[in-house]
Amino acid sequence: MSTELPESAVPPPTGAGESSPAPTRRTFIATSTAVGGAVVAGGAIGGSFLAAPEEVAAAEAPPSSPVSLTVNGSRRTVTVDNRTSLLDLLREHLDLTGSKKGCNAGACGACTVLVDGRRVNSCLTLAVRLEGAEVTTIEGLADGDQLHPLQQAFIDEDAFQCGYCTPGQIVSGVGCIQEGHTGSPEEIREWMSGNICRCGCYVKIVRAVEQTAGRK
Amino acid sequence: MHPFTYTRVSDTREALAAGRRGGRYIAGGTTLVDLMRETVERPEALVDISGLPLGEITVTERGGLRIGALVTMSEAAAHRKVRTLFPVVSEALELSASAQLRNMATIGGNIMQRTRCTYFRDVTADCNKREPGSGCAALHGVNRTHAILGTSDACVATHPSDAAVAFAALEAQVRLLGPDGERQVPFADFLLRPGSTPDREQALRKGELITAVEVPALPRPLKSGYLKVRDRQSYEFALTSAAVALHVRGGVIREARVAAGGVGTVPWKLPAVERHLVGERPSDSLWTAAAAKAAEGARPLQHNRFKVELLERTVARQLRIVGGTK
């Protein structure tokens, strides 16, 4: 997995309502990584160990652009480095870490979100192109404490093991059901083929999608 | 990914002006963003053309189809007229990529997509397409998925599009808009064989914009379809594929359009197969005899010799599926 964190002209939002008093697992890992990185950088000659010269030059003034979009019903206006993917915008700037970075190349489907109602790979979507778009992520599917029927079906059918691909599977499944490609298990398999599950939970994933489609 | 400026254009005049200044058009972005992240592509300026009015599908006067360059793959595949007039196009589209990618990728971008050759995508490998003059690592490397037709000593990479195979078979026209106005290019001339300049892939002039792909009318009734053979059942590029369209009247094949994918450096039209079919009556032996000409001129590499027989069988099978048997 590659990480790509172009700097943003705006820091991640730090609204009082969004910060938690105790360190979470995620902030703990992030802090530990930062400390580890500092140690490595300190040991490098001239401090140029981590970045190639052209990357340093690029980091000085990366072209950035403002973009306003709606994410899970909330209007967000951000200024992003033009290189920022929708996936990185969600995960690194909006703290919506449900969408996962698997391959970062459009080959695994773990990053699947809905843009204007259609399922897409957020890793291949440049955030700067989403002016006025409506984005729905896994975090936006539930209605309060009421899970989306497909979320519930994944639990009922035990349709995951490690869970890493699950947010992408569920959002993709929602798209698949909306598109009406759920006529048979074979049709579901074909139209869900953009979501890879290394644990091999396909039989139960197909069953969860089939049952949810049948209930509609 | 290298930094780039970003501009959104709202009309073709604005787009062409930006294109003339060296801007790179982006539509669905599924190939371009991926290759930019790998630093295979390093555009300095992206011109977002997704707001241009090129998203229509229209039936032309004589019963052909004009598919706007910005129609997404999923829209084109689901369109009633595409499905009824040219099933080979909708089938090729639906057998491509994944539902997510088809929702993003456009018809114009689909025919512009670049090869999946692993050496092309690996910036540390020698590749004449990416770095002219550096050599071709695939020629004597891991070349199982590479081309057997239309290759040169400089490049053996396949063109990855399925839809382009259908368009090549149907002898579509690519409609272009440039500073000097409109023109159209036959599909066979639009995608270029590598020769000694594999970095040059399309017959596009600087700043030119694809506005549509136009499939010409064919006599009716017309049966057509697409068969794709690959290492896994779905979400995979073709090892071999066949696009077939047949017009049969009075028990005799009057028109035949056949092309193959996964085997050529460009979508591979099969005129020898077509000639063998026209004037004949459908039969199993005809399909086999015609398909035996599919791999004429093939130059297999160390690891893809299997593609010769696989291509012949793919074409024979698809002729049988579309043309039936007595």
Coordinates of C-alpha atoms in Angstrom, one line a residue:
Chain A
M1 CA 0.0 0.0 0.0
S2 CA 1.4 3.4 -0.9
T3 CA 0.7 6.5 1.1
E4 CA 0.3 9.8 -0.6
L5 CA -0.4 12.7 1.6
P6 CA 0.0 15.9 -0.4
E7 CA -0.1 18.9 1.9
S8 CA -3.3 20.8 2.2
A9 CA -3.5 24.5 2.4
V10 CA -6.0 23.9 5.2
P11 CA -5.4 21.7 8.3
P12 CA -7.8 18.9 9.0
P13 CA -10.9 20.3 10.7
T14 CA -10.6 20.4 14.5
G15 CA -14.0 21.4 15.6
A16 CA -14.6 20.9 19.3
G17 CA -17.4 18.5 18.7
E18 CA -15.1 16.3 16.6
S19 CA -12.1 15.9 18.9
S20 CA -12.1 13.2 21.5
P21 CA -10.6 13.7 25.0
A22 CA -8.7 10.4 25.1
P23 CA -6.2 9.3 22.4
T24 CA -7.8 6.9 20.0
R25 CA -6.1 3.9 18.4
R26 CA -5.8 6.0 15.2
T27 CA -4.3 9.1 16.8
F28 CA -2.0 6.9 18.9
I29 CA -0.7 5.1 15.7
A30 CA -0.3 8.5 13.9
T31 CA 1.7 10.0 16.7
S32 CA 3.9 7.0 17.1
T33 CA 4.6 7.0 13.3
A34 CA 5.4 10.7 13.4
V35 CA 7.9 10.2 16.2
G36 CA 9.5 7.2 14.4
G37 CA 9.8 9.3 11.3
A38 CA 11.5 12.1 13.1
V39 CA 14.1 9.7 14.4
V40 CA 14.8 8.4 10.9
A41 CA 15.0 12.0 9.6
G42 CA 17.4 13.0 12.3
G43 CA 19.8 10.3 11.4
A44 CA 19.9 11.2 7.7
I45 CA 22.8 13.3 6.4
G46 CA 21.6 16.8 5.6
G47 CA 18.1 15.9 6.4
S48 CA 17.4 14.9 2.8
F49 CA 16.8 11.3 3.5
L50 CA 13.1 11.3 3.1
A51 CA 12.4 13.4 0.0
A52 CA 14.0 13.6 -3.4
P53 CA 15.1 17.2 -4.4
E54 CA 12.2 17.6 -6.9
E55 CA 9.7 16.6 -4.2
V56 CA 11.1 19.2 -1.9
A57 CA 10.8 21.8 -4.6
A58 CA 7.2 20.6 -5.4
A59 CA 6.3 20.8 -1.7
E60 CA 7.1 24.5 -1.6
A61 CA 4.2 25.6 -3.7
P62 CA 2.0 22.7 -4.9
P63 CA -0.9 24.0 -7.0
S64 CA -4.0 23.8 -5.0
S65 CA -7.7 24.7 -5.6
P66 CA -10.8 25.3 -3.5
V67 CA -13.6 22.8 -3.9
S68 CA -17.1 22.7 -2.3
L69 CA -18.9 19.4 -2.0
T70 CA -21.4 17.6 0.1
V71 CA -20.2 14.6 2.1
N72 CA -22.8 12.5 3.8
G73 CA -25.2 15.4 3.8
S74 CA -22.7 18.0 5.2
R75 CA -21.5 20.8 3.0
R76 CA -17.7 21.0 3.0
T77 CA -15.5 23.6 1.5
V78 CA -11.8 22.8 1.4
T79 CA -8.7 23.9 -0.4
V80 CA -6.8 20.9 -1.6
D81 CA -3.5 20.2 -3.3
N82 CA -4.7 19.3 -6.9
R83 CA -3.1 15.9 -6.5
T84 CA -5.4 14.9 -3.6
S85 CA -7.6 12.0 -4.3
L86 CA -11.2 11.9 -2.9
L87 CA -10.0 9.0 -0.8
D88 CA -7.3 11.0 0.8
L89 CA -9.6 14.0 1.2
L90 CA -12.0 11.7 3.1
R91 CA -9.4 9.9 5.2
E92 CA -6.8 12.5 5.9
H93 CA -8.7 15.8 5.9
L94 CA -12.3 15.0 6.8
D95 CA -11.4 12.2 9.2
L96 CA -13.8 9.8 7.5
T97 CA -11.6 6.7 7.6
G98 CA -14.2 4.1 6.8
S99 CA -13.3 4.1 3.1
K100 CA -10.1 2.0 2.8
K101 CA -7.0 2.4 0.8
G102 CA -6.2 -1.1 -0.6
C103 CA -4.4 -0.9 -3.9
N104 CA -4.7 2.9 -4.6
A105 CA -4.9 2.0 -8.2
G106 CA -8.5 1.2 -8.9
A107 CA -8.0 -2.6 -8.8
C108 CA -9.5 -3.6 -5.4
G109 CA -12.6 -1.6 -4.7
A110 CA -11.9 -1.0 -1.0
C111 CA -12.2 2.7 -1.5
T112 CA -15.7 2.6 -3.2
V113 CA -18.0 5.5 -2.4
L114 CA -21.0 6.9 -4.1
V115 CA -20.6 10.2 -6.1
D116 CA -23.9 11.7 -7.1
G117 CA -25.5 8.3 -6.5
R118 CA -23.0 6.2 -8.6
R119 CA -20.4 3.9 -7.1
V120 CA -16.9 4.9 -8.0
N121 CA -13.3 4.3 -6.9
S122 CA -12.4 7.3 -4.7
C123 CA -8.7 6.5 -5.1
L124 CA -8.9 7.4 -8.8
T125 CA -11.1 10.5 -8.3
L126 CA -9.3 13.8 -8.0
A127 CA -11.0 15.7 -5.2
V128 CA -10.6 19.0 -7.0
R129 CA -13.0 17.8 -9.7
L130 CA -15.9 17.3 -7.3
E131 CA -17.2 20.9 -7.2
G132 CA -20.9 20.6 -6.3
A133 CA -20.8 16.8 -6.0
E134 CA -22.7 14.7 -3.4
V135 CA -20.5 12.0 -1.9
T136 CA -21.8 9.2 0.3
T137 CA -19.4 7.0 2.2
I138 CA -19.9 4.0 4.4
E139 CA -20.3 6.5 7.3
G140 CA -23.3 8.0 5.6
L141 CA -25.4 4.9 5.0
A142 CA -26.8 4.4 8.5
D143 CA -29.8 6.4 9.7
G144 CA -28.7 7.3 13.2
D145 CA -28.4 4.1 15.1
Q146 CA -30.4 2.3 12.4
L147 CA -28.0 0.4 10.2
H148 CA -28.5 0.4 6.4
P149 CA -30.2 -2.9 5.5
L150 CA -27.1 -4.0 3.7
Q151 CA -24.9 -3.3 6.7
Q152 CA -27.3 -5.4 8.8
A153 CA -27.3 -8.1 6.2
F154 CA -23.4 -8.3 6.3
I155 CA -23.6 -8.8 10.0
D156 CA -26.5 -11.3 9.8
E157 CA -24.7 -13.3 7.0
D158 CA -21.3 -13.0 8.6
A159 CA -20.1 -11.7 5.3
F160 CA -16.6 -10.7 6.3
Q161 CA -13.5 -11.9 8.3
C162 CA -10.8 -9.2 8.5
G163 CA -13.2 -6.5 7.5
Y164 CA -10.8 -4.4 5.4
C165 CA -12.8 -4.7 2.2
T166 CA -16.1 -4.5 3.9
P167 CA -16.9 -0.8 3.6
G168 CA -16.2 -0.9 -0.1
Q169 CA -18.2 -4.1 -0.5
I170 CA -21.2 -2.6 1.3
V171 CA -21.1 0.8 -0.6
S172 CA -20.6 -1.1 -3.9
G173 CA -23.4 -3.5 -3.0
V174 CA -25.7 -0.5 -2.4
G175 CA -24.8 0.7 -5.9
C176 CA -25.3 -2.7 -7.3
I177 CA -28.8 -3.0 -5.8
Q178 CA -29.8 0.5 -7.0
E179 CA -28.6 -0.4 -10.5
G180 CA -30.8 -3.5 -10.5
H181 CA -28.1 -6.0 -11.2
T182 CA -29.1 -8.5 -8.5
G183 CA -31.3 -10.9 -10.6
S184 CA -29.2 -14.0 -9.7
P185 CA -26.1 -14.9 -7.6
E186 CA -24.2 -15.0 -10.9
E187 CA -25.3 -11.5 -11.9
I188 CA -24.4 -10.2 -8.4
R189 CA -20.9 -11.8 -8.7
E190 CA -20.3 -10.2 -12.1
W191 CA -21.5 -6.7 -11.0
M192 CA -19.6 -6.9 -7.7
S193 CA -16.4 -8.1 -9.3
G194 CA -14.8 -4.7 -8.7
N195 CA -14.5 -5.5 -5.0
I196 CA -11.8 -8.0 -4.0
C197 CA -12.0 -9.9 -0.7
R198 CA -8.8 -11.6 0.2
C199 CA -10.5 -13.5 3.0
G200 CA -12.7 -15.1 0.4
C201 CA -16.1 -14.2 1.8
Y202 CA -17.7 -14.0 -1.6
V203 CA -20.5 -16.6 -1.0
K204 CA -21.8 -14.7 2.0
I205 CA -21.3 -11.3 0.5
V206 CA -23.4 -12.4 -2.5
R207 CA -26.0 -13.7 -0.1
A208 CA -26.1 -10.4 1.8
V209 CA -26.6 -8.4 -1.4
E210 CA -29.2 -10.9 -2.7
Q211 CA -31.2 -10.8 0.5
T212 CA -31.1 -7.0 0.8
A213 CA -32.2 -6.6 -2.8
G214 CA -35.0 -9.1 -2.3
R215 CA -36.3 -7.1 0.6
K216 CA -36.6 -3.9 -1.4
Chain B
M1 CA 2.5 12.2 -8.4
H2 CA 4.0 15.3 -9.9
P3 CA 2.2 18.6 -9.2
F4 CA -0.1 20.0 -11.9
T5 CA -2.4 23.0 -12.4
Y6 CA -6.1 22.3 -12.8
T7 CA -8.6 24.1 -15.1
R8 CA -12.2 23.3 -15.6
V9 CA -13.6 24.3 -19.1
S10 CA -17.2 24.8 -20.0
D11 CA -17.1 25.0 -23.8
T12 CA -15.1 23.4 -26.6
R13 CA -13.5 26.7 -27.6
E14 CA -12.0 27.1 -24.1
A15 CA -10.9 23.5 -24.1
L16 CA -9.1 23.8 -27.5
A17 CA -7.4 26.9 -26.3
A18 CA -6.1 25.2 -23.2
G19 CA -5.2 22.1 -25.2
R20 CA -3.2 24.2 -27.7
R21 CA -1.2 25.6 -24.7
G22 CA -0.2 22.0 -23.9
G23 CA -2.9 21.2 -21.4
R24 CA -3.8 17.5 -20.9
Y25 CA -7.5 16.7 -21.2
I26 CA -9.0 14.7 -18.4
A27 CA -12.5 13.0 -18.6
G28 CA -13.1 9.9 -16.4
G29 CA -9.5 9.9 -15.3
T30 CA -9.4 6.2 -14.5
T31 CA -6.2 5.6 -16.6
L32 CA -4.7 9.0 -16.4
V33 CA -4.8 9.5 -12.6
D34 CA -3.5 5.9 -12.1
L35 CA -0.6 6.5 -14.4
M36 CA 0.1 9.9 -12.9
R37 CA 0.4 8.3 -9.5
E38 CA 2.9 5.9 -11.0
T39 CA 4.7 8.9 -12.5
V40 CA 4.4 7.3 -15.9
E41 CA 2.3 10.3 -16.9
R42 CA 3.5 13.7 -15.7
P43 CA 1.2 16.4 -17.1
E44 CA 1.9 19.9 -15.9
A45 CA -1.6 21.1 -16.6
L46 CA -4.9 19.2 -16.4
V47 CA -7.9 20.5 -18.4
D48 CA -11.1 19.0 -17.0
I49 CA -13.5 18.5 -20.0
S50 CA -16.2 16.7 -18.1
G51 CA -18.5 19.8 -18.4
L52 CA -18.5 19.8 -22.2
P53 CA -21.7 18.9 -24.0
L54 CA -20.4 15.7 -25.4
G55 CA -22.5 13.3 -23.4
E56 CA -25.2 12.3 -26.0
I57 CA -26.0 9.1 -27.8
T58 CA -27.8 9.6 -31.1
V59 CA -29.0 7.4 -33.8
T60 CA -27.7 8.7 -37.2
E61 CA -29.9 9.0 -40.3
R62 CA -29.2 5.6 -41.8
G63 CA -29.3 3.7 -38.5
G64 CA -25.8 4.1 -37.2
L65 CA -24.9 5.4 -33.8
R66 CA -23.0 8.4 -32.6
I67 CA -21.7 8.0 -29.1
G68 CA -20.5 11.2 -27.5
A69 CA -16.9 11.2 -26.1
L70 CA -18.1 11.9 -22.6
V71 CA -20.7 9.2 -22.4
T72 CA -19.6 6.9 -19.6
M73 CA -19.0 3.3 -20.3
S74 CA -21.9 2.3 -18.1
E75 CA -24.3 4.8 -19.8
A76 CA -23.3 3.5 -23.2
A77 CA -23.6 -0.1 -22.2
A78 CA -27.0 0.4 -20.7
H79 CA -28.4 2.5 -23.6
R80 CA -31.4 0.9 -25.3
K81 CA -30.2 1.8 -28.8
V82 CA -26.7 0.5 -28.2
R83 CA -28.0 -2.7 -26.9
T84 CA -30.5 -3.3 -29.7
L85 CA -28.5 -2.0 -32.7
F86 CA -25.0 -3.1 -31.7
P87 CA -24.9 -5.7 -28.9
V88 CA -21.2 -6.2 -29.6
V89 CA -20.6 -2.7 -28.3
S90 CA -22.6 -3.1 -25.1
E91 CA -21.2 -6.5 -24.4
A92 CA -17.6 -5.4 -24.9
L93 CA -18.3 -2.5 -22.5
E94 CA -19.9 -4.6 -19.8
L95 CA -17.1 -7.2 -20.0
S96 CA -14.6 -4.3 -19.3
A97 CA -13.2 -3.3 -15.9
S98 CA -15.6 -3.1 -13.0
A99 CA -18.9 -1.4 -12.4
Q100 CA -17.2 1.4 -10.5
L101 CA -14.7 2.1 -13.2
R102 CA -17.4 1.9 -15.9
N103 CA -19.3 4.6 -14.0
M104 CA -16.3 6.9 -14.2
A105 CA -14.6 6.1 -17.5
T106 CA -15.8 7.6 -20.8
I107 CA -15.9 6.4 -24.4
G108 CA -13.4 8.9 -25.5
G109 CA -11.0 8.0 -22.7
N110 CA -11.6 4.3 -23.2
I111 CA -10.1 4.4 -26.7
M112 CA -7.3 6.6 -25.4
Q113 CA -6.4 4.3 -22.6
R114 CA -2.8 3.1 -22.5
T115 CA -1.4 -0.3 -22.4
R116 CA -1.3 -2.5 -19.3
C117 CA 2.2 -3.8 -20.1
T118 CA 3.8 -4.1 -16.7
Y119 CA 7.1 -2.7 -18.0
F120 CA 5.4 0.4 -19.3
R121 CA 3.8 0.9 -15.9
D122 CA 7.1 0.3 -14.0
V123 CA 9.2 3.5 -14.3
T124 CA 12.4 1.5 -13.5
A125 CA 12.1 -0.7 -16.5
D126 CA 13.2 -0.1 -20.1
C127 CA 10.2 0.9 -22.2
N128 CA 10.3 2.6 -25.6
K129 CA 6.7 3.7 -25.2
R130 CA 7.4 5.5 -22.0
E131 CA 11.0 6.5 -22.6
P132 CA 11.8 6.4 -26.3
G133 CA 15.1 4.8 -27.0
S134 CA 15.4 3.0 -23.7
G135 CA 14.6 -0.5 -25.1
C136 CA 11.8 -3.0 -24.6
A137 CA 12.0 -5.1 -21.5
A138 CA 9.0 -7.2 -22.5
L139 CA 10.5 -8.4 -25.8
H140 CA 12.6 -11.0 -23.9
G141 CA 10.9 -10.6 -20.5
V142 CA 7.7 -11.9 -19.0
N143 CA 5.6 -11.5 -22.1
R144 CA 2.8 -14.0 -21.6
T145 CA 0.1 -11.4 -21.9
H146 CA 1.7 -9.4 -24.7
A147 CA 0.9 -9.0 -28.4
I148 CA 1.5 -11.5 -31.2
L149 CA 0.2 -9.2 -34.0
G150 CA 1.3 -5.8 -35.1
T151 CA 4.4 -5.9 -32.9
S152 CA 7.8 -4.4 -33.7
D153 CA 11.3 -4.8 -32.2
A154 CA 10.5 -1.6 -30.3
C155 CA 7.2 -2.6 -28.6
V156 CA 5.0 -5.7 -28.1
A157 CA 2.4 -4.2 -25.8
T158 CA -1.3 -4.9 -26.4
H159 CA -4.0 -2.2 -26.6
P160 CA -6.2 -2.9 -23.5
S161 CA -9.6 -1.7 -24.6
D162 CA -12.5 -4.1 -25.3
A163 CA -14.8 -1.4 -26.7
A164 CA -12.1 -0.4 -29.2
V165 CA -12.2 -4.0 -30.6
A166 CA -15.9 -3.7 -31.2
F167 CA -15.4 -0.3 -32.8
A168 CA -12.6 -1.6 -35.0
A169 CA -14.7 -4.5 -36.1
L170 CA -17.6 -2.2 -37.0
E171 CA -15.3 0.2 -38.8
A172 CA -16.3 3.1 -36.6
Q173 CA -15.1 6.7 -37.2
V174 CA -13.5 8.9 -34.6
R175 CA -14.8 12.4 -34.7
L176 CA -12.2 15.0 -33.8
L177 CA -12.3 18.7 -33.1
G178 CA -9.2 20.8 -33.5
P179 CA -8.1 24.4 -34.0
D180 CA -8.7 23.9 -37.7
G181 CA -12.2 22.5 -37.3
E182 CA -13.8 19.1 -37.4
R183 CA -12.5 16.0 -39.0
Q184 CA -13.1 12.3 -38.8
V185 CA -10.6 9.4 -38.8
P186 CA -11.4 5.8 -39.5
F187 CA -10.9 3.7 -36.4
A188 CA -8.2 1.6 -38.2
D189 CA -6.1 4.8 -38.7
F190 CA -6.8 6.3 -35.3
L191 CA -4.8 3.9 -33.2
L192 CA -1.2 3.5 -34.4
R193 CA 0.9 0.4 -34.5
P194 CA 4.2 0.9 -32.6
G195 CA 6.7 0.6 -35.5
S196 CA 9.8 2.5 -34.4
T197 CA 7.7 5.2 -32.5
P198 CA 5.7 3.3 -29.9
D199 CA 5.3 6.5 -27.9
R200 CA 3.0 7.8 -30.6
E201 CA -0.3 5.9 -30.1
Q202 CA -3.1 7.9 -31.7
A203 CA -3.4 10.0 -34.9
L204 CA -4.2 13.1 -32.9
R205 CA -2.9 16.5 -33.6
K206 CA -1.8 18.8 -30.7
G207 CA -4.8 20.0 -28.7
E208 CA -7.3 18.0 -30.7
L209 CA -10.3 16.7 -28.9
I210 CA -12.3 13.6 -29.5
T211 CA -16.0 14.6 -29.7
A212 CA -17.6 11.2 -30.6
V213 CA -17.2 7.7 -31.9
E214 CA -19.5 7.0 -34.8
V215 CA -20.6 3.5 -35.7
P216 CA -21.8 3.3 -39.3
A217 CA -25.1 1.7 -40.3
L218 CA -25.0 -1.9 -41.4
P219 CA -27.6 -3.8 -43.3
R220 CA -30.3 -5.5 -41.1
P221 CA -30.9 -8.0 -39.7
L222 CA -27.5 -7.8 -38.0
K223 CA -26.4 -10.2 -35.2
S224 CA -23.4 -9.2 -33.2
G225 CA -21.6 -10.1 -30.0
Y226 CA -18.3 -10.0 -28.0
L227 CA -16.4 -12.9 -26.4
K228 CA -13.6 -12.3 -23.9
V229 CA -11.2 -14.9 -22.7
R230 CA -9.2 -14.2 -19.6
D231 CA -7.3 -15.5 -16.6
R232 CA -10.2 -14.9 -14.3
Q233 CA -13.9 -14.7 -15.0
S234 CA -14.4 -11.0 -14.4
Y235 CA -12.5 -7.8 -13.9
E236 CA -9.6 -8.8 -16.0
F237 CA -8.0 -7.8 -19.3
A238 CA -8.4 -10.1 -22.3
L239 CA -5.9 -12.8 -23.2
T240 CA -7.9 -13.0 -26.4
S241 CA -11.2 -11.6 -27.5
A242 CA -13.4 -11.6 -30.6
A243 CA -15.9 -9.0 -31.8
V244 CA -18.2 -10.4 -34.5
A245 CA -21.1 -8.9 -36.5
L246 CA -22.9 -10.9 -39.2
H247 CA -25.6 -9.9 -41.7
V248 CA -27.2 -13.1 -43.0
R249 CA -30.0 -13.0 -45.6
G250 CA -31.5 -15.9 -47.6
G251 CA -29.2 -18.3 -45.6
V252 CA -26.1 -16.6 -46.9
I253 CA -23.6 -14.4 -45.1
R254 CA -23.7 -11.0 -46.9
E255 CA -21.7 -8.9 -44.5
A256 CA -19.1 -9.9 -41.9
R257 CA -17.2 -7.7 -39.4
V258 CA -14.6 -9.4 -37.2
A259 CA -11.9 -8.1 -35.0
A260 CA -9.8 -9.5 -32.2
G261 CA -8.5 -8.1 -28.9
G262 CA -5.7 -9.0 -26.4
V263 CA -3.5 -10.1 -29.3
G264 CA -2.6 -7.0 -31.2
T265 CA -0.7 -3.8 -30.5
V266 CA -3.9 -2.2 -31.7
P267 CA -7.4 -3.8 -31.9
W268 CA -6.9 -6.3 -34.7
K269 CA -9.3 -6.3 -37.6
L270 CA -9.5 -9.7 -39.4
P271 CA -10.2 -9.0 -43.1
A272 CA -9.0 -12.5 -44.2
V273 CA -11.6 -14.0 -41.8
E274 CA -14.3 -11.7 -43.1
R275 CA -13.5 -12.5 -46.8
H276 CA -13.7 -16.2 -46.0
L277 CA -17.2 -15.8 -44.6
V278 CA -18.9 -13.6 -47.1
G279 CA -21.0 -15.5 -49.7
E280 CA -21.0 -18.7 -47.6
R281 CA -23.7 -20.5 -45.6
P282 CA -23.3 -20.7 -41.9
S283 CA -21.9 -24.0 -40.7
D284 CA -19.5 -25.3 -38.0
S285 CA -16.9 -26.2 -40.6
L286 CA -17.1 -22.6 -42.0
W287 CA -16.5 -21.1 -38.6
T288 CA -13.5 -23.3 -38.0
A289 CA -12.1 -22.7 -41.5
A290 CA -12.5 -18.9 -41.3
A291 CA -11.1 -18.7 -37.8
A292 CA -8.0 -20.6 -39.0
K293 CA -7.0 -17.4 -40.7
A294 CA -7.3 -15.3 -37.5
A295 CA -3.7 -15.5 -36.5
E296 CA -2.1 -15.0 -39.9
G297 CA 1.1 -13.2 -39.6
A298 CA 1.4 -13.7 -35.9
R299 CA 4.8 -13.4 -34.3
P300 CA 4.6 -15.1 -30.9
L301 CA 7.0 -14.4 -28.1
Q302 CA 8.6 -16.8 -25.7
H303 CA 5.7 -16.9 -23.3
N304 CA 2.6 -16.2 -25.4
R305 CA 2.8 -18.9 -28.1
F306 CA -0.5 -20.2 -26.7
K307 CA -2.3 -17.1 -27.9
V308 CA -2.2 -18.3 -31.6
E309 CA -4.4 -21.3 -31.0
L310 CA -6.5 -19.5 -28.3
L311 CA -7.2 -16.7 -30.8
E312 CA -8.4 -19.2 -33.5
R313 CA -10.6 -21.0 -31.0
T314 CA -12.0 -17.7 -29.6
V315 CA -12.9 -16.4 -33.1
A316 CA -14.4 -19.8 -34.1
R317 CA -16.5 -19.9 -30.9
Q318 CA -17.8 -16.4 -31.3
L319 CA -18.7 -17.0 -34.9
R320 CA -20.7 -20.0 -33.8
I321 CA -22.4 -18.0 -31.0
V322 CA -23.4 -15.1 -33.3
G323 CA -23.9 -17.1 -36.5
G324 CA -25.4 -20.3 -35.1
T325 CA -25.2 -23.6 -37.0
K326 CA -27.4 -25.5 -39.3

